[in-house]
Coordinates of C-alpha atoms in Angstrom, one line a residue:
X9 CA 1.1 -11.2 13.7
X10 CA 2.3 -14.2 12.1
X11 CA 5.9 -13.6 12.8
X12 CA 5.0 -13.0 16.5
X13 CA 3.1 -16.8 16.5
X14 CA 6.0 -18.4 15.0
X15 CA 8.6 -17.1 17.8
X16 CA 6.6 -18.1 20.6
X17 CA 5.9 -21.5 19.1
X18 CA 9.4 -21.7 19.6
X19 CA 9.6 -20.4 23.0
X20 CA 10.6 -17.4 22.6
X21 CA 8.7 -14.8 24.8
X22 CA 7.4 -11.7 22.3
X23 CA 6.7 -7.9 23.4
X24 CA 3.8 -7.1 20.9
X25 CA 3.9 -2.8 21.5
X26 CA 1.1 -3.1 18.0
X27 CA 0.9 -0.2 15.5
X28 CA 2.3 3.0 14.8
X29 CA 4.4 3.0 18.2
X30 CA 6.5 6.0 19.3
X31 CA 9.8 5.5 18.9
X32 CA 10.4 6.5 22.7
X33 CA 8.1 3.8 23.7
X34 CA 10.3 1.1 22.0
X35 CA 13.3 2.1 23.4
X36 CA 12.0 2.1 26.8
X37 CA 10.5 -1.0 26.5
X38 CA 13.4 -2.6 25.7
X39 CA 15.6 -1.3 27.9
X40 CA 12.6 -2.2 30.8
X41 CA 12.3 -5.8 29.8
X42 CA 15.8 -6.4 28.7
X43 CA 15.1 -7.5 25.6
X44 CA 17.2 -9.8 23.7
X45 CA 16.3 -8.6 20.0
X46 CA 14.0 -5.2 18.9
X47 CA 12.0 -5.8 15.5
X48 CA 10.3 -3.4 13.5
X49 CA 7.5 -4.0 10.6
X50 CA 6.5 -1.6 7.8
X51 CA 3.5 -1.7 6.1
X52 CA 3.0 1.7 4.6
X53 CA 6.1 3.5 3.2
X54 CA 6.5 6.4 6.4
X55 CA 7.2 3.5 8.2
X56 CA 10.6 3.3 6.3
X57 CA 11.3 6.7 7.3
X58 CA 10.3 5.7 10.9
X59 CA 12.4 2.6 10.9
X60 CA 15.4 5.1 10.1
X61 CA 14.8 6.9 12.6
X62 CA 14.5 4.2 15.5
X63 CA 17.8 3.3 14.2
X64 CA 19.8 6.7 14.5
X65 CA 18.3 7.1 18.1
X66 CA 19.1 3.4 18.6
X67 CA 22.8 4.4 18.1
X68 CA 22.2 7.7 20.0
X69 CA 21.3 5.9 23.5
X70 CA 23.8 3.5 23.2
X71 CA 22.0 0.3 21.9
X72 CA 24.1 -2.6 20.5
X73 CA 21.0 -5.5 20.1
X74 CA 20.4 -6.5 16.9
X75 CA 17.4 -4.7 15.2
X76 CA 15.6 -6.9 12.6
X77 CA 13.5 -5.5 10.2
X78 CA 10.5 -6.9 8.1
X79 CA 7.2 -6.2 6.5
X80 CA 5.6 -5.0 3.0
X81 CA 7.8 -2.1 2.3
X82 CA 10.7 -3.4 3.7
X83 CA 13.6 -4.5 1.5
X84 CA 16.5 -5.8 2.0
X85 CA 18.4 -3.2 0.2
X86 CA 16.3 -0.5 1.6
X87 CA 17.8 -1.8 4.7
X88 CA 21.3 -2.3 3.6
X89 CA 21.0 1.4 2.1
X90 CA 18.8 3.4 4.2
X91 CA 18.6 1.7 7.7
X92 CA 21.9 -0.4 8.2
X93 CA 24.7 2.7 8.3
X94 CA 22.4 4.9 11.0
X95 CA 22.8 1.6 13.7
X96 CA 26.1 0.6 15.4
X97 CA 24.3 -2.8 16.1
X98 CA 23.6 -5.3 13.9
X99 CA 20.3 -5.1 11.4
X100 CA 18.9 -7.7 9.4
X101 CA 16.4 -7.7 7.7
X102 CA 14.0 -10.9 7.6
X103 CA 12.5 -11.7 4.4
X104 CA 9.3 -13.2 5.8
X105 CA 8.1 -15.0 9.2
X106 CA 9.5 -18.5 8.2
X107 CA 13.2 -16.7 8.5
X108 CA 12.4 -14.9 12.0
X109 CA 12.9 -18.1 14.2
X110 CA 16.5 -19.0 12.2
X111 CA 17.5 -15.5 12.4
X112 CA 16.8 -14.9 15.9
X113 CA 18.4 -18.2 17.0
X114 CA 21.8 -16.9 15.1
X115 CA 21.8 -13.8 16.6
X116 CA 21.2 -15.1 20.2
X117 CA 24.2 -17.6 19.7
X118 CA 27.3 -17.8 21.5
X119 CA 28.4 -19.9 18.6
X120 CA 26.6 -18.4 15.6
X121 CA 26.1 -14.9 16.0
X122 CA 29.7 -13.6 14.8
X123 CA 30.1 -15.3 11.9
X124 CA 26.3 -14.2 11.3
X125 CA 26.4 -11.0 11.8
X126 CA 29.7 -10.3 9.8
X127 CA 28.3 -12.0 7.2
X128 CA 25.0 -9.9 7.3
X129 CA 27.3 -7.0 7.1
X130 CA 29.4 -8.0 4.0
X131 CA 26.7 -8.8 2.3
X132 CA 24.7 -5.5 3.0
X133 CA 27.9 -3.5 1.8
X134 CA 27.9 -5.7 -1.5
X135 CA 24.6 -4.2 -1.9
X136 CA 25.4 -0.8 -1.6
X137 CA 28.7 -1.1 -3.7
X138 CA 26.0 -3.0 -6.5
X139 CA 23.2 0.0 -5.3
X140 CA 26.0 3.1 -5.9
X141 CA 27.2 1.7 -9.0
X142 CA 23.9 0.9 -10.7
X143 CA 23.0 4.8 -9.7
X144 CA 25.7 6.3 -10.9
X145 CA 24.6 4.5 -14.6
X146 CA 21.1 6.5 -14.1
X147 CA 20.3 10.0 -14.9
X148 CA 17.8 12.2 -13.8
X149 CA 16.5 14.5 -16.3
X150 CA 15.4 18.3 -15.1
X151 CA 11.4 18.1 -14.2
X152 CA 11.2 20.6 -17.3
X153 CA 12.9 17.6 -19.4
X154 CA 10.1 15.2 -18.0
X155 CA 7.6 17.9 -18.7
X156 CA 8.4 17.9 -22.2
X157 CA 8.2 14.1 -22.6
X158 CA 5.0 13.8 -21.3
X159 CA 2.4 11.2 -22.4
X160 CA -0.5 12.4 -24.6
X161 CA -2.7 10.5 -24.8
X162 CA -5.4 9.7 -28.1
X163 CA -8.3 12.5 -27.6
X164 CA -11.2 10.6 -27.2
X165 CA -14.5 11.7 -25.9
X166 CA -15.1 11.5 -21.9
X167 CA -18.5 9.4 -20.9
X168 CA -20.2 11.2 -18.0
X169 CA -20.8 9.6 -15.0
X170 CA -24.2 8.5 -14.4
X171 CA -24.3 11.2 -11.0
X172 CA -21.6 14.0 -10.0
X173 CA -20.7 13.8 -6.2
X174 CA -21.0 11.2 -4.4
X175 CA -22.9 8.0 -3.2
X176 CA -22.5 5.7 -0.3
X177 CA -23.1 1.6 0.1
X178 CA -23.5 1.0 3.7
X179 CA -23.8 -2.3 3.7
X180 CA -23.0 -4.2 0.9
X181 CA -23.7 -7.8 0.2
X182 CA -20.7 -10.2 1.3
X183 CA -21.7 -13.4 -1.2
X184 CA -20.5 -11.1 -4.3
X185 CA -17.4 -10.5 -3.0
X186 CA -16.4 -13.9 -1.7
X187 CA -16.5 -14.5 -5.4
X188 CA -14.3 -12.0 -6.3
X189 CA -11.1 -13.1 -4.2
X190 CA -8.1 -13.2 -5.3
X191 CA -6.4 -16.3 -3.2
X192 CA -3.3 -16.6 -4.2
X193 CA -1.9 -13.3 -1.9
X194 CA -4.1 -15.2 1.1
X195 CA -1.9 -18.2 0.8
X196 CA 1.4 -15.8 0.6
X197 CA 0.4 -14.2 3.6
X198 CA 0.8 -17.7 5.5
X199 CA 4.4 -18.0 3.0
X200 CA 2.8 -20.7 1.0
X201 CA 4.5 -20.8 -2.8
X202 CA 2.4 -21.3 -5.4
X203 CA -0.5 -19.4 -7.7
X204 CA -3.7 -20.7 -6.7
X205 CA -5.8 -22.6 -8.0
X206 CA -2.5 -25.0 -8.7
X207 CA -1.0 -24.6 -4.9
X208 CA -3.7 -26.7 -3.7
X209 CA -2.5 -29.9 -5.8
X210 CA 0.8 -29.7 -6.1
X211 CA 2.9 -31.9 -4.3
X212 CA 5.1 -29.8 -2.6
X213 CA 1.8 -27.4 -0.8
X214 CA -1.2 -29.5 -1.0
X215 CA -1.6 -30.7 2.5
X216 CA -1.2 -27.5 3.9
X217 CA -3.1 -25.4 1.5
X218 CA -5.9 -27.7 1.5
X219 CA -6.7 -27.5 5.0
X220 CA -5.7 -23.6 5.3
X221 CA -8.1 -23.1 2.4
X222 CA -10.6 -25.7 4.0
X223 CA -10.5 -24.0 7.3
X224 CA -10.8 -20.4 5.2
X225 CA -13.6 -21.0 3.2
X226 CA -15.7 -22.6 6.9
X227 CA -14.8 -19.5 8.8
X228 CA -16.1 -17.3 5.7
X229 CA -19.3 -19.2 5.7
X230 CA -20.1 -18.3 9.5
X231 CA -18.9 -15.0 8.5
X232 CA -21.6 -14.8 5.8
X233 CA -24.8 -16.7 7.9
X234 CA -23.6 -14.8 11.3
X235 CA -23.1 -11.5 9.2
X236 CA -19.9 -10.8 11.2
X237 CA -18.7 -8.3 9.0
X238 CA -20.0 -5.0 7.4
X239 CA -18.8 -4.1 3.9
X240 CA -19.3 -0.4 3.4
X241 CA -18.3 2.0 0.6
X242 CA -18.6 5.6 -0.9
X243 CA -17.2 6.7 -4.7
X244 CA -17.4 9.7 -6.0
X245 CA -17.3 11.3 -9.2
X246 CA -16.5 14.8 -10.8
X247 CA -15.8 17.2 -13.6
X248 CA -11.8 17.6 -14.1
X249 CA -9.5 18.5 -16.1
X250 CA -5.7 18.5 -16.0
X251 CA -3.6 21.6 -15.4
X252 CA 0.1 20.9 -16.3
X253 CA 0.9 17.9 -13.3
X254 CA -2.2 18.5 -11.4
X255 CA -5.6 17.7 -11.5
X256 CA -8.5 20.2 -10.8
X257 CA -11.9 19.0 -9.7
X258 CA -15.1 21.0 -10.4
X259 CA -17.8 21.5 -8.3
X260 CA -20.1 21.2 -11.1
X261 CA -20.5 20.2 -15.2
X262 CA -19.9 24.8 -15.1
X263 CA -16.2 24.1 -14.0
X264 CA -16.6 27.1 -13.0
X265 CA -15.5 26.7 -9.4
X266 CA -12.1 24.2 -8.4
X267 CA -14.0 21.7 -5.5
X268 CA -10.0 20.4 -4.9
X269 CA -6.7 19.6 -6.5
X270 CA -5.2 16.4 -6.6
X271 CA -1.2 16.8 -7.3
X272 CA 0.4 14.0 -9.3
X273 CA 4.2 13.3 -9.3
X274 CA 5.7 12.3 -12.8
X275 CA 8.6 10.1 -13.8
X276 CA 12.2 11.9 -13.9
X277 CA 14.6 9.3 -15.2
X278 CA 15.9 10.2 -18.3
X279 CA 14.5 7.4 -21.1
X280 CA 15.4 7.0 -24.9
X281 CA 13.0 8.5 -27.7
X282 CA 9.6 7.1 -28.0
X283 CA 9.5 7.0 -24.2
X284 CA 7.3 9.0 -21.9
X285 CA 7.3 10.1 -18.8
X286 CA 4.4 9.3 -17.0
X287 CA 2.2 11.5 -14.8
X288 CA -1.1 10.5 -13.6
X289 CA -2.3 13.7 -15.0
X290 CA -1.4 12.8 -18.3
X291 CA -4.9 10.9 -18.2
X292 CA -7.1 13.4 -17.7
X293 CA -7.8 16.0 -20.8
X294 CA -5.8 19.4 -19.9
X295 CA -7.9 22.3 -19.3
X296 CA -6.6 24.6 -21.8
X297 CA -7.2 21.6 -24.5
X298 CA -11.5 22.9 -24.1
X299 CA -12.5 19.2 -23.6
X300 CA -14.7 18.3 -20.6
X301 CA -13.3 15.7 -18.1
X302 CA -14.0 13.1 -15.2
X303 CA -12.2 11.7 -12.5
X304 CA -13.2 9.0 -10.0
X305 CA -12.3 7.7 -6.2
X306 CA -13.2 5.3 -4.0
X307 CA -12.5 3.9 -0.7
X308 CA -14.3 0.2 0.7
X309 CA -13.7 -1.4 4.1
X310 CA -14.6 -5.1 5.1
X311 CA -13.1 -4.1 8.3
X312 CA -16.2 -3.5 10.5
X313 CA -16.6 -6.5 13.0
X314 CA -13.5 -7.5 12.9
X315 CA -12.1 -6.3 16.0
X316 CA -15.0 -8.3 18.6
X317 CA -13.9 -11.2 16.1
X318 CA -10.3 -11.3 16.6
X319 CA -11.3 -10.5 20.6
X320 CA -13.0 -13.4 20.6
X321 CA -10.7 -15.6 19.3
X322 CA -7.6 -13.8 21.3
X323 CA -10.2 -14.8 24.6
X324 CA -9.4 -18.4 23.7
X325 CA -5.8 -18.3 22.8
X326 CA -6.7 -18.9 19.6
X327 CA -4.3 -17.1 17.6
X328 CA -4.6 -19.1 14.4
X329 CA -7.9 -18.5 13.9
X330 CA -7.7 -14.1 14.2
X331 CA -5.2 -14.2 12.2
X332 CA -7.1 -16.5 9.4
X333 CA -9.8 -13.7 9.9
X334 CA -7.4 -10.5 9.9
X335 CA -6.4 -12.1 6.4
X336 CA -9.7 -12.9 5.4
X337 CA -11.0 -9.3 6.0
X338 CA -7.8 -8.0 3.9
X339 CA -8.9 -10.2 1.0
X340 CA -12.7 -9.4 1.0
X341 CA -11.5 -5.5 1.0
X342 CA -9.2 -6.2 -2.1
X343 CA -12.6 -8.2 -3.3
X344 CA -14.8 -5.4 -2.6
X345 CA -12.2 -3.1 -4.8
X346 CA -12.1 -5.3 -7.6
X347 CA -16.4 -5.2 -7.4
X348 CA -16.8 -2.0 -6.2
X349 CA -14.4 -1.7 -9.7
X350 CA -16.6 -3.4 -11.9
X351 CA -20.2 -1.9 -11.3
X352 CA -18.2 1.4 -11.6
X353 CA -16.9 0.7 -15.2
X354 CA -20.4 -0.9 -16.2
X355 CA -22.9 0.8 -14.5
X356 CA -22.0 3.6 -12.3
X357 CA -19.6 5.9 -14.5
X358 CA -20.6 3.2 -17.5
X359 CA -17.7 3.5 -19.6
X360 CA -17.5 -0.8 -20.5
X361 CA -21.2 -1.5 -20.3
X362 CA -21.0 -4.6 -21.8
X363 CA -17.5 -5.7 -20.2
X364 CA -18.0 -10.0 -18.9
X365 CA -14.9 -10.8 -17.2
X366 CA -14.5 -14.4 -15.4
X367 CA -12.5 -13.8 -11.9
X368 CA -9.3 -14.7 -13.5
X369 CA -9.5 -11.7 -16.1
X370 CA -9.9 -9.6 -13.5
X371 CA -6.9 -10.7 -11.8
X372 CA -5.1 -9.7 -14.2
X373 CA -6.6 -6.2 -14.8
X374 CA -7.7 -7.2 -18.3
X375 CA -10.4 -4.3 -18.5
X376 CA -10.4 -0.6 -19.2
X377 CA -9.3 2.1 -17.0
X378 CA -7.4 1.7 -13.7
X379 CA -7.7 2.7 -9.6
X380 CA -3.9 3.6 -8.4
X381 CA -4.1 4.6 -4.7
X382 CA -2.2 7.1 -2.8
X383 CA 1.1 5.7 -1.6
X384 CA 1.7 3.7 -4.3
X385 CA 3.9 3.4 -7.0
X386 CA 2.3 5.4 -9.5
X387 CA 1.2 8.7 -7.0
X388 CA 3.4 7.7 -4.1
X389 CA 2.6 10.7 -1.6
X390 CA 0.2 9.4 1.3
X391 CA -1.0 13.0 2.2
X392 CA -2.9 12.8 -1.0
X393 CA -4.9 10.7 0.5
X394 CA -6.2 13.5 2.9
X395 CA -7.6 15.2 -0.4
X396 CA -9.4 12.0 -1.6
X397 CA -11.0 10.9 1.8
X398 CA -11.9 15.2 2.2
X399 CA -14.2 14.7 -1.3
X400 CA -15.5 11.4 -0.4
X401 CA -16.0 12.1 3.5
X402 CA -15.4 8.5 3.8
X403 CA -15.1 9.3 7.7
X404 CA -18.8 9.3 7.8
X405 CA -20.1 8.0 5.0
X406 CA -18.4 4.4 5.0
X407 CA -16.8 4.3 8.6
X408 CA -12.9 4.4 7.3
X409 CA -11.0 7.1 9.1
X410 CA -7.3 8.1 8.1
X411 CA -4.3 7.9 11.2
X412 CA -1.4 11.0 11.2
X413 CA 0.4 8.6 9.3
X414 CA -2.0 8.5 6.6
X415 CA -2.9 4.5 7.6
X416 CA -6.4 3.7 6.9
X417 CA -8.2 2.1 10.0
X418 CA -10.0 -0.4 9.7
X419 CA -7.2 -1.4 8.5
X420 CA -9.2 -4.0 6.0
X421 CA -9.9 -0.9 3.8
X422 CA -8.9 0.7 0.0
X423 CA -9.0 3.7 -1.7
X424 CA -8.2 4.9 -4.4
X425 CA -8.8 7.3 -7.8
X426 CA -10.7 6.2 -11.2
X427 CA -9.0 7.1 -14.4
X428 CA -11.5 6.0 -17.4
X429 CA -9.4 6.5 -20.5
X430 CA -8.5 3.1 -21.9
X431 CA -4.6 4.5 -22.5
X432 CA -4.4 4.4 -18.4
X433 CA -1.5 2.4 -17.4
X434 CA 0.1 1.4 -14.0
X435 CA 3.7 2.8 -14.0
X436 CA 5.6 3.5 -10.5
X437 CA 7.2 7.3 -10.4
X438 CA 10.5 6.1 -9.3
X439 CA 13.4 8.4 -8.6
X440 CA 12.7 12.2 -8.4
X441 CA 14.9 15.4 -8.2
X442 CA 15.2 18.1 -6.1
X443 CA 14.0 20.5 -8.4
X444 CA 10.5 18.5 -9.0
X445 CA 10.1 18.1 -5.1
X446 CA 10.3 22.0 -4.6
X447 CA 7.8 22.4 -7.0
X448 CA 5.4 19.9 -5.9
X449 CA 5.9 21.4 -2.3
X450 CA 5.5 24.8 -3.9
X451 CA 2.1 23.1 -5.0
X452 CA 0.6 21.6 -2.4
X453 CA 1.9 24.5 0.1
X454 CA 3.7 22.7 2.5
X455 CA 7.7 22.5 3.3
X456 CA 10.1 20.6 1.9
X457 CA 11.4 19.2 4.5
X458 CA 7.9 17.5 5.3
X459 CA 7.4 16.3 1.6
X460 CA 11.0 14.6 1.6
X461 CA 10.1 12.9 5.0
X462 CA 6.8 11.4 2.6
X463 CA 8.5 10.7 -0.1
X464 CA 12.0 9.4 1.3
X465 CA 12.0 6.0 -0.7
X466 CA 11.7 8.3 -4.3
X467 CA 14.0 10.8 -3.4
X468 CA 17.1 10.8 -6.7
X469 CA 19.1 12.9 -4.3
X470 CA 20.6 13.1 -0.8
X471 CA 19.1 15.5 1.8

C-alpha cells in the first residue's frame, strides 16, 4: 500500500491487481497496459515460491521489464539466490517503499538504467559467490543425528488448564489492548528509524513521528467511542503428549483417543557438543515418559470493520488515512496476542498467576512460556495451520477464515500454539534435508513434492 502511495505521489501511474493474484493475470495485465515495470510483494513465505514462479514464466513469454521485488519475506539474497537466475530481465529487489521511487526512476532511464542494472547484477552474483561459499562451510547432519541431539528438557509437573476444549471472546474490549501496543513496528511500517518511545524526540524523527503518532492515537480514539472495530478470539486447550517429532492431542484427560496431530520440524545443522537440536516437540513431555501433558492455541483478529473503514476513506481519496488504519488494525491484533497471552498464563491455563509485567517487559517476552505460529521460524510449514484453525474452528467461533495459501483473512489476525514449560525457547528450524522432508511428508500424508513447494526457503538441498 505504502509503496503504491509513494509512486503515484511521484506521478507514476500504478496497476494495484491486490492479493494473492494468479500469475496469468499479472502477465496479461502487463502486457494489456504496457507496463513499464511489474512488482511483486511477499508477505507470507508461499509467496517466495510464487515470486519464483512469475519469474520463470516471465522468461517463458518472452518478458524483458524489470521485475522488482519487495515485502516481509523478501530478501535481497533470497532474490539474488532464488528469484534472479529464473528471469532474463532485470530483478531488484527494493528494500522498502522509500527505495521504490529511486529504483523505478533508474530503471526507466535512458541514462541510468545500464549502469544500474549491471550493477544490480554484479552485486547479486557477489551474493551468491558469498551464499555458495558460506554453505559449502555448513553441514547437515542425518535427521537420525538431530534426533539423537534432541533437547530434554527438566521434568517438571504440567499445571492443567482451568477447561479442556475450547472457549470463544466475541467481542473483546479495545481500551486493554490499545495499552498493550507495541509502537515501534507501527512507526517501521511508515520506514521511520528509531525504537519508540525515543523516536518521538530525537532530532533526526521527531517531527514526523509526532504527528504520525498524533494523528494515530485521534484515529484510535474514534475507533474506540465509534466502536469501529470488533476484536474476537477463541483458545483452546488440551491433553498431549509428545511422540518422537510430533505432538498428539487427546480428546480428553483418558488420552485415550488422538483428537489431532500437530507435526513439528526440528533443526538439522550439525552443532558442536552441548548443543541441541530443537523441535517444538521437545516441549511437550513424550508419551512413553507416563507424564500427562498440555498444549495451547489461539488465534485473535482486530480485523472486523476494517474493510467499510478503509472504503470510507478510499471514497475520499484518502489514502493516508486507510493505510494509518490498515496499520493500526495489524498493531491491535499483535496487542490482542500479547493480552490474549497474558490472561492465558495467569488466569486461563494459570501457569504465572502472579506474573506483573509493565508493557515494556512484555515486549521483550520476559515471562514464561511462548506462542510460535505456523509459518514461522520455529514450525515453518503453513499447512499446520489447517490443523490449528480445525481444533479451534476459529472459522466460526472468532470470524478468521484461512485462504489456499494458508493467509489468514482478516488479514489483522494471529494464531498460534501455547507451550507452558518455562525451558520453551524461540529458535528458527533453518536448513533441512531430504531425508527429514520424506519423513515429515511420510507423516503428515501428503507428497513431497507439495511439502518442498511449503517449505522452499528451508530446503538444505536442491530439488
Amino acid at each position: 500500500n505504502i509503496v503504491g502511495v509513494v509512486l503515484q505521489c511521484n506521478n507514476y501511474d500504478v496497476i494495484d491487481l491486490g492479493v494473492m493474484v494468479p500469475c496469468a493475470k499479472i502477465l496479461e495485465t502487463a502486457r494489456r497496459e504496457r507496463v513499464d515495470l511489474i512488482g511483486l510483494s511477499g508477505l507470507i513465505t508461499p509467496s517466495l515460491e510464487e515470486m519464483c514462479y512469475v519469474a520463470e514464466e516471465m522468461t517463458r513469454d518472452g518478458f524483458t521489464l524489470p521485475l522488482l521485488i519487495g515485502g516481509a519475506t523478501t530478501s535481497k539474497a533470497h532474490t539474488a539466490v532464488k528469484i534472479a537466475p529464473k528471469y532474463s530481465g532485470p530483478v531488484v529487489h527494493v528494500l522498502d517503499a522509500s527505495r521504490a521511487v529511486g529504483v523505478a526512476g533508474s530503471l526507466l532511464s535512458d541514462t541510468l538504467k545500464d549502469e544500474f542494472v549491471a550493477s544490480v547484477g554484479r552485486e547479486y552474483t557477489e551474493v551468491r559467490r558469498a551464499r555458495a561459499e558460506r554453505g559449502a562451510g555448513d553441514r547437515l547432519g542425518t535427521l537420525a543425528e538431530a534426533r539423537a541431539g534432541r533437547f530434554v528438557p527438566a521434568a517438571v509437573p504440567a499445571p492443567r488448564p482451568s477447561f479442556l476444549g475450547t472457549r470463544g471472546f466475541p467481542d473483546f474490549p479495545l481500551q486493554p489492548l490499545i495499552e498493550r501496543i507495541d509502537w515501534t513496528p507501527f512507526f517501521q511500517t511508515w520506514e521511520l528509524p528509531g525504537r519508540y518511545p525515543d523516536i518521538l524526540s530525537a532530532p533526526a524523527t521527531a517531527k514526523a513521528a509526532g504527528a504520525l503518532f498524533q494523528d494515530a492515537r485521534a484515529l484510535l480514539g474514534r475507533i474506540l467511542e465509534e466502536r469501529l472495530l470488533t476484536a474476537k478470539a477463541v483458545v483452546g486447550f488440551w491433553p498431549a503428549n509428545a511422540v518422537g517429532d510430533d505432538i498428539e492431542l487427546y480428546t480428553d484427560d483418558t488420552r485415550g483417543a488422538v483428537k489431532a496431530v500437530v507435526h513439528t520440524l526440528r533443526q538439522q545443522m550439525a552443532k558442536s557438543a552441548g548443543r541441541a537440536n530443537l523441535a517444538l516437540a521437545d516441549y511437550v513431555a513424550p508419551r512413553d515418559a507416563g507424564c500427562p501433558d498440555y498444549l495451547g492455541a489461539f488465534a485473535v483478529t482486530t480485523g472486523h470493520g476494517l474493510d467499510p473503514l478503509v472504503a470510507e476513506f478510499q471514497a475520499a481519496h484518502d489514502d493516508y488515512s486507510a493505510i494509518l488504519a490498515k496499520a493500526l488494525a495489524d498493531r491491535l491484533a499483535e496487542a490482542f496476542a500479547e493480552r490474549m497471552h497474558e490472561l492465558v498464563r495467569r488466569e486461563l491455563w494459570g501457569y504465572a498467576p502472579a506474573e506483573a509485567l509493565a508493557n515494556e517487559q512484555l515486549i521483550r517476552e520476559a515471562y514464561q512460556g511462548i506462542r510460535p505460529a505456523p509459518g514461522y521460524p520455529a514450525c515453518p510449514d503453513h499447512t499446520e495451520k489447517r490443523t490449528l484453525f480445525d481444533l479451534l474452528d476459529a472459522e466460526a467461533v472468532a470470524g478468521i477464515r484461512l485462504t489456499e495459501n494458508f493467509a489468514m483473512t482478516p488479514t489483522a489476525a494471529v494464531s498460534g500454539w501455547y507451550f507452558w514449560h518455562p525451558e520453551a525457547r524461540y529458535f528458527g528450524v533453518g536448513k533441512i534435508g531430504r531425508d527429514q522432508v520424506e519423513d515429515y511428508a511420510r507423516r503428515k500424508g501428503i507428497p513431497v513434492a507439495d511439502l518442498e513447494r511449503w517449505l522452499a526457503p528451508n530446503l538444505g538441498y536442491e530439488r
